[in-house]
Amino acid sequence: MNVSLQWRQVQAVAAKEFRDRLRNRWVLAVAVVFTVFSLLITYFGSAAQGQIGPRSIELTIASLVSLVIYLIPLIALLLGFDAIVGERERGSLDLLLALPITRLELLLGKYLGLAGALTLSTVSGFALVALLLYQRFSWAGLYHYAGFVLSSVLLGLAFLSLAVLLSVLARDRTRASGLAIALWFALVLVFVLLLLGLLVATGGQFGGQVFAYLLLNPADIFRILNVFSLDDVQRLYGLASILPPALSQVGWLTSAMLAWIIAPLALASWRFRP
């Protein structure tokens, strides 16, 4: 009875967050952005080779990865950075917690509502590309594309968890937004370059141990899941056989991505104070 009541509280908060995003057309705006860019990349990505439309499912997914790797983390961070600190600045956080709801219920409700909005916009934005790929490659193409969309959703949820954590830790919205942009820049743009620089600077002394740290970054986990097999990574970086086997195992990579979703939320729940 008590557990059921607690989940009803979570669902109520989540439903309100989700309705707010639908009401202010945030979901529609993001879905349109993904639809336009994904169609352009899919349909005109091979124009330089004299062909219009997708050439293969692998090349199409590889092209779309570049779109996802930059946009989804940024959108997720901007969506969630003020989830808690915004309520605190508006003075509504104390009012919410004065109701029969715990901090954990409020935090989970906020996260699940935002996650629902982000997932809906992501899946909707890639729907027309799925139709295009089905016409060209039938069900075989959709199978691989569905895995790409699922991993895109997981990537967004991981960065949304990080955004909620920042929102709990930050003292005001200005600092939270600055930290969100800095985190996006660090994980999406800088992290893998630092690893490659370390590998080159040490003459490959650390070998695959360096690349094992790719598992510490959800953006690179997503990139490996959708672009590279272990052989592809070895050929790309000229590393022969020094990479860890975990980089070729979908189960390990998926588990690492799920950890990026759960761990920041757990830490946010621990540090959450009114």
Coordinates of C-alpha atoms in Angstrom, one line a residue:
M1 CA 0.0 0.0 0.0
N2 CA 2.7 2.4 1.0
V3 CA 4.9 1.5 -2.0
S4 CA 1.9 2.0 -4.3
L5 CA 1.2 5.4 -2.8
Q6 CA 4.8 6.4 -3.3
W7 CA 4.8 5.5 -6.9
R8 CA 1.5 7.3 -7.4
Q9 CA 3.4 10.4 -6.2
V10 CA 6.2 9.8 -8.6
Q11 CA 3.8 9.3 -11.5
A12 CA 1.9 12.5 -10.6
V13 CA 5.1 14.6 -10.7
A14 CA 6.3 12.8 -13.9
A15 CA 3.0 13.4 -15.6
K16 CA 3.1 17.1 -14.8
E17 CA 6.6 17.5 -16.1
F18 CA 5.7 15.6 -19.3
R19 CA 2.5 17.7 -19.8
D20 CA 4.5 20.9 -19.3
R21 CA 6.9 19.9 -22.1
L22 CA 4.0 19.1 -24.4
R23 CA 2.2 22.3 -23.5
N24 CA 5.2 24.6 -24.3
R25 CA 5.9 22.6 -27.5
W26 CA 9.4 21.6 -26.5
V27 CA 8.8 18.0 -27.7
L28 CA 7.5 19.2 -31.0
A29 CA 10.4 21.6 -31.5
V30 CA 13.1 18.9 -30.8
A31 CA 11.3 16.3 -32.9
V32 CA 11.2 18.7 -35.9
V33 CA 14.9 19.5 -35.5
F34 CA 15.8 15.8 -35.5
T35 CA 13.5 15.0 -38.4
V36 CA 14.9 17.7 -40.6
F37 CA 18.5 17.0 -39.9
S38 CA 18.2 13.2 -40.0
L39 CA 16.3 13.3 -43.3
L40 CA 18.9 15.7 -44.8
I41 CA 21.8 13.5 -43.7
T42 CA 20.1 10.3 -44.8
Y43 CA 18.9 11.5 -48.2
F44 CA 21.8 13.8 -49.2
G45 CA 24.7 12.3 -47.3
S46 CA 25.9 10.4 -50.4
A47 CA 25.4 13.3 -52.8
A48 CA 29.2 13.8 -53.1
Q49 CA 29.4 10.3 -54.5
G50 CA 26.7 11.1 -57.1
Q51 CA 23.9 9.2 -55.3
I52 CA 20.8 10.5 -53.6
G53 CA 19.3 8.4 -50.8
P54 CA 20.8 5.9 -48.4
R55 CA 23.5 3.7 -49.9
S56 CA 23.7 1.2 -47.0
I57 CA 22.3 0.9 -43.5
E58 CA 25.8 1.0 -42.0
L59 CA 26.8 4.2 -43.7
T60 CA 23.5 5.8 -42.9
I61 CA 23.8 5.0 -39.2
A62 CA 27.5 6.1 -39.2
S63 CA 26.4 9.5 -40.6
L64 CA 23.5 9.9 -38.2
V65 CA 25.9 9.2 -35.2
S66 CA 27.6 12.5 -35.9
L67 CA 24.2 14.2 -35.5
V68 CA 23.2 12.4 -32.3
I69 CA 26.6 12.7 -30.6
Y70 CA 26.5 16.5 -30.7
L71 CA 22.8 17.3 -30.4
I72 CA 21.2 14.8 -28.0
P73 CA 23.7 15.3 -25.1
L74 CA 23.4 19.1 -25.5
I75 CA 19.5 18.9 -25.6
A76 CA 19.4 16.6 -22.6
L77 CA 21.7 18.8 -20.5
L78 CA 19.7 21.9 -21.4
L79 CA 16.5 20.1 -20.7
G80 CA 17.4 19.0 -17.2
F81 CA 19.9 21.5 -15.8
D82 CA 17.2 23.5 -14.0
A83 CA 15.0 20.7 -12.9
I84 CA 15.7 21.2 -9.2
V85 CA 17.7 24.4 -9.0
G86 CA 15.0 26.2 -11.0
E87 CA 12.3 25.1 -8.5
R88 CA 14.6 26.3 -5.7
E89 CA 15.2 29.7 -7.2
R90 CA 11.4 30.2 -7.9
G91 CA 10.7 29.3 -4.2
S92 CA 8.5 26.5 -5.2
L93 CA 10.8 23.7 -4.0
D94 CA 9.9 24.2 -0.3
L95 CA 6.2 24.3 -1.3
L96 CA 6.5 21.0 -3.1
L97 CA 8.3 19.3 -0.3
A98 CA 5.7 20.6 2.2
L99 CA 3.3 18.3 0.4
P100 CA 3.2 14.6 1.3
I101 CA 6.0 13.7 -1.1
T102 CA 9.6 12.8 -0.4
R103 CA 12.7 14.2 -2.0
L104 CA 13.3 10.9 -3.8
E105 CA 9.8 10.8 -5.2
L106 CA 10.1 14.4 -6.4
L107 CA 13.5 13.7 -8.0
L108 CA 12.4 10.5 -9.7
G109 CA 9.2 12.2 -10.9
K110 CA 11.1 15.1 -12.4
Y111 CA 13.5 12.8 -14.1
L112 CA 10.9 10.4 -15.5
G113 CA 8.8 13.2 -16.9
L114 CA 11.8 14.8 -18.6
A115 CA 13.0 11.4 -19.8
G116 CA 9.6 10.7 -21.3
A117 CA 9.6 14.0 -23.2
L118 CA 13.2 13.5 -24.4
T119 CA 12.4 9.9 -25.5
L120 CA 9.3 10.9 -27.4
S121 CA 11.0 13.7 -29.2
T122 CA 14.0 11.5 -30.1
V123 CA 11.9 8.6 -31.4
S124 CA 9.5 10.9 -33.3
G125 CA 12.4 12.7 -34.9
F126 CA 13.8 9.5 -36.3
A127 CA 10.5 8.0 -37.4
L128 CA 10.5 9.3 -41.0
V129 CA 14.0 8.0 -41.5
A130 CA 12.8 4.6 -40.4
L131 CA 10.2 4.7 -43.1
L132 CA 12.8 5.7 -45.7
L133 CA 15.1 2.9 -44.7
Y134 CA 12.2 0.4 -44.7
Q135 CA 11.4 1.3 -48.3
R136 CA 15.1 0.8 -49.3
F137 CA 16.3 -2.1 -47.1
S138 CA 13.0 -3.7 -45.8
W139 CA 12.9 -5.2 -42.3
A140 CA 16.7 -6.0 -42.2
G141 CA 17.5 -2.3 -42.3
L142 CA 15.0 -1.5 -39.6
Y143 CA 16.5 -4.0 -37.2
H144 CA 19.8 -2.3 -37.2
Y145 CA 18.2 1.2 -37.2
A146 CA 16.1 0.3 -34.2
G147 CA 19.3 -0.5 -32.2
F148 CA 20.7 2.8 -33.2
V149 CA 17.6 4.7 -32.0
L150 CA 17.5 2.7 -28.8
S151 CA 21.2 3.6 -28.1
S152 CA 20.4 7.2 -28.9
V153 CA 17.6 7.2 -26.3
L154 CA 20.0 5.7 -23.7
L155 CA 22.6 8.3 -24.5
G156 CA 20.0 11.1 -23.9
L157 CA 18.9 9.5 -20.6
A158 CA 22.5 9.3 -19.4
F159 CA 23.2 13.0 -20.1
L160 CA 19.8 13.8 -18.6
S161 CA 20.9 12.0 -15.4
L162 CA 24.0 14.1 -15.4
A163 CA 21.9 17.3 -15.9
V164 CA 19.7 16.4 -12.9
L165 CA 22.8 15.8 -10.8
L166 CA 24.1 19.2 -11.8
S167 CA 20.8 20.8 -10.9
V168 CA 20.9 19.3 -7.5
L169 CA 24.5 20.4 -6.8
A170 CA 24.4 23.9 -8.3
R171 CA 23.5 26.9 -6.2
D172 CA 21.7 28.8 -9.0
R173 CA 20.5 28.4 -12.6
T174 CA 23.4 30.4 -14.0
R175 CA 26.0 28.1 -12.5
A176 CA 24.0 25.0 -13.5
S177 CA 23.8 26.1 -17.1
G178 CA 27.5 26.9 -17.2
L179 CA 28.3 23.5 -15.7
A180 CA 26.0 21.8 -18.2
I181 CA 27.8 23.5 -21.2
A182 CA 31.2 22.7 -19.8
L183 CA 30.3 19.1 -19.2
W184 CA 29.0 18.8 -22.8
F185 CA 32.2 20.3 -24.1
A186 CA 34.4 18.0 -21.9
L187 CA 32.6 14.7 -22.6
V188 CA 31.7 15.2 -26.3
L189 CA 34.7 17.1 -27.7
V190 CA 37.7 16.8 -25.3
F191 CA 37.6 13.4 -23.6
V192 CA 38.6 11.1 -26.5
L193 CA 41.2 13.7 -27.8
L194 CA 42.9 13.6 -24.4
L195 CA 43.0 9.8 -24.4
L196 CA 44.5 9.8 -27.9
G197 CA 47.0 12.4 -26.9
L198 CA 48.1 10.4 -23.9
L199 CA 48.5 7.3 -26.0
V200 CA 50.7 9.2 -28.5
A201 CA 52.7 11.0 -25.8
T202 CA 53.5 7.7 -24.1
G203 CA 54.4 5.9 -27.3
G204 CA 51.6 3.4 -26.7
Q205 CA 53.1 2.3 -23.4
F206 CA 49.7 2.0 -21.8
G207 CA 48.1 0.4 -24.8
G208 CA 44.6 -0.8 -24.4
Q209 CA 44.4 0.4 -20.8
V210 CA 44.0 3.9 -22.1
F211 CA 41.1 3.0 -24.4
A212 CA 39.4 1.1 -21.6
Y213 CA 38.7 4.5 -20.2
L214 CA 36.4 5.1 -23.1
L215 CA 33.9 3.2 -20.9
L216 CA 34.0 6.2 -18.6
N217 CA 32.3 8.4 -21.2
P218 CA 28.7 7.8 -22.4
A219 CA 29.3 9.7 -25.6
D220 CA 32.1 7.3 -26.7
I221 CA 30.2 4.3 -25.5
F222 CA 27.5 5.4 -27.9
R223 CA 30.0 6.0 -30.7
I224 CA 31.5 2.6 -30.4
L225 CA 28.1 0.8 -30.2
N226 CA 27.0 2.3 -33.5
V227 CA 30.2 2.8 -35.6
F228 CA 33.0 0.5 -34.5
S229 CA 33.5 -3.1 -34.0
L230 CA 36.8 -4.0 -32.2
D231 CA 38.4 -4.6 -35.6
D232 CA 37.2 -1.2 -36.9
V233 CA 38.7 0.6 -33.8
Q234 CA 42.0 -1.2 -34.3
R235 CA 42.2 -0.3 -37.9
L236 CA 41.1 3.3 -37.3
Y237 CA 43.8 3.9 -34.6
G238 CA 46.4 1.5 -35.9
L239 CA 46.5 -0.4 -32.6
A240 CA 46.7 -4.0 -33.8
S241 CA 45.5 -6.1 -30.8
I242 CA 46.0 -3.9 -27.7
L243 CA 42.4 -2.9 -27.2
P244 CA 40.4 -4.5 -24.4
P245 CA 37.8 -7.1 -25.5
A246 CA 35.1 -5.1 -23.6
L247 CA 35.0 -2.6 -26.5
S248 CA 33.6 -5.3 -28.8
Q249 CA 31.0 -6.7 -26.4
V250 CA 27.5 -5.1 -26.7
G251 CA 26.5 -6.4 -23.3
W252 CA 29.4 -4.7 -21.5
L253 CA 28.8 -1.4 -23.4
T254 CA 25.1 -1.4 -22.7
S255 CA 25.7 -2.1 -19.0
A256 CA 28.2 0.8 -18.9
M257 CA 25.6 3.1 -20.5
L258 CA 22.9 1.9 -18.0
A259 CA 25.4 2.7 -15.2
W260 CA 25.7 6.2 -16.5
I261 CA 21.9 6.5 -16.2
I262 CA 21.6 5.1 -12.7
A263 CA 24.7 6.3 -10.9
P264 CA 24.2 10.1 -11.3
L265 CA 20.6 9.7 -10.2
A266 CA 21.7 7.8 -7.1
L267 CA 24.3 10.5 -6.3
A268 CA 21.7 13.2 -6.9
S269 CA 19.3 11.6 -4.5
W270 CA 22.0 11.3 -1.9
R271 CA 23.0 15.0 -2.2
F272 CA 19.5 16.4 -2.7
R273 CA 18.7 19.0 0.0
P274 CA 15.9 21.6 0.0

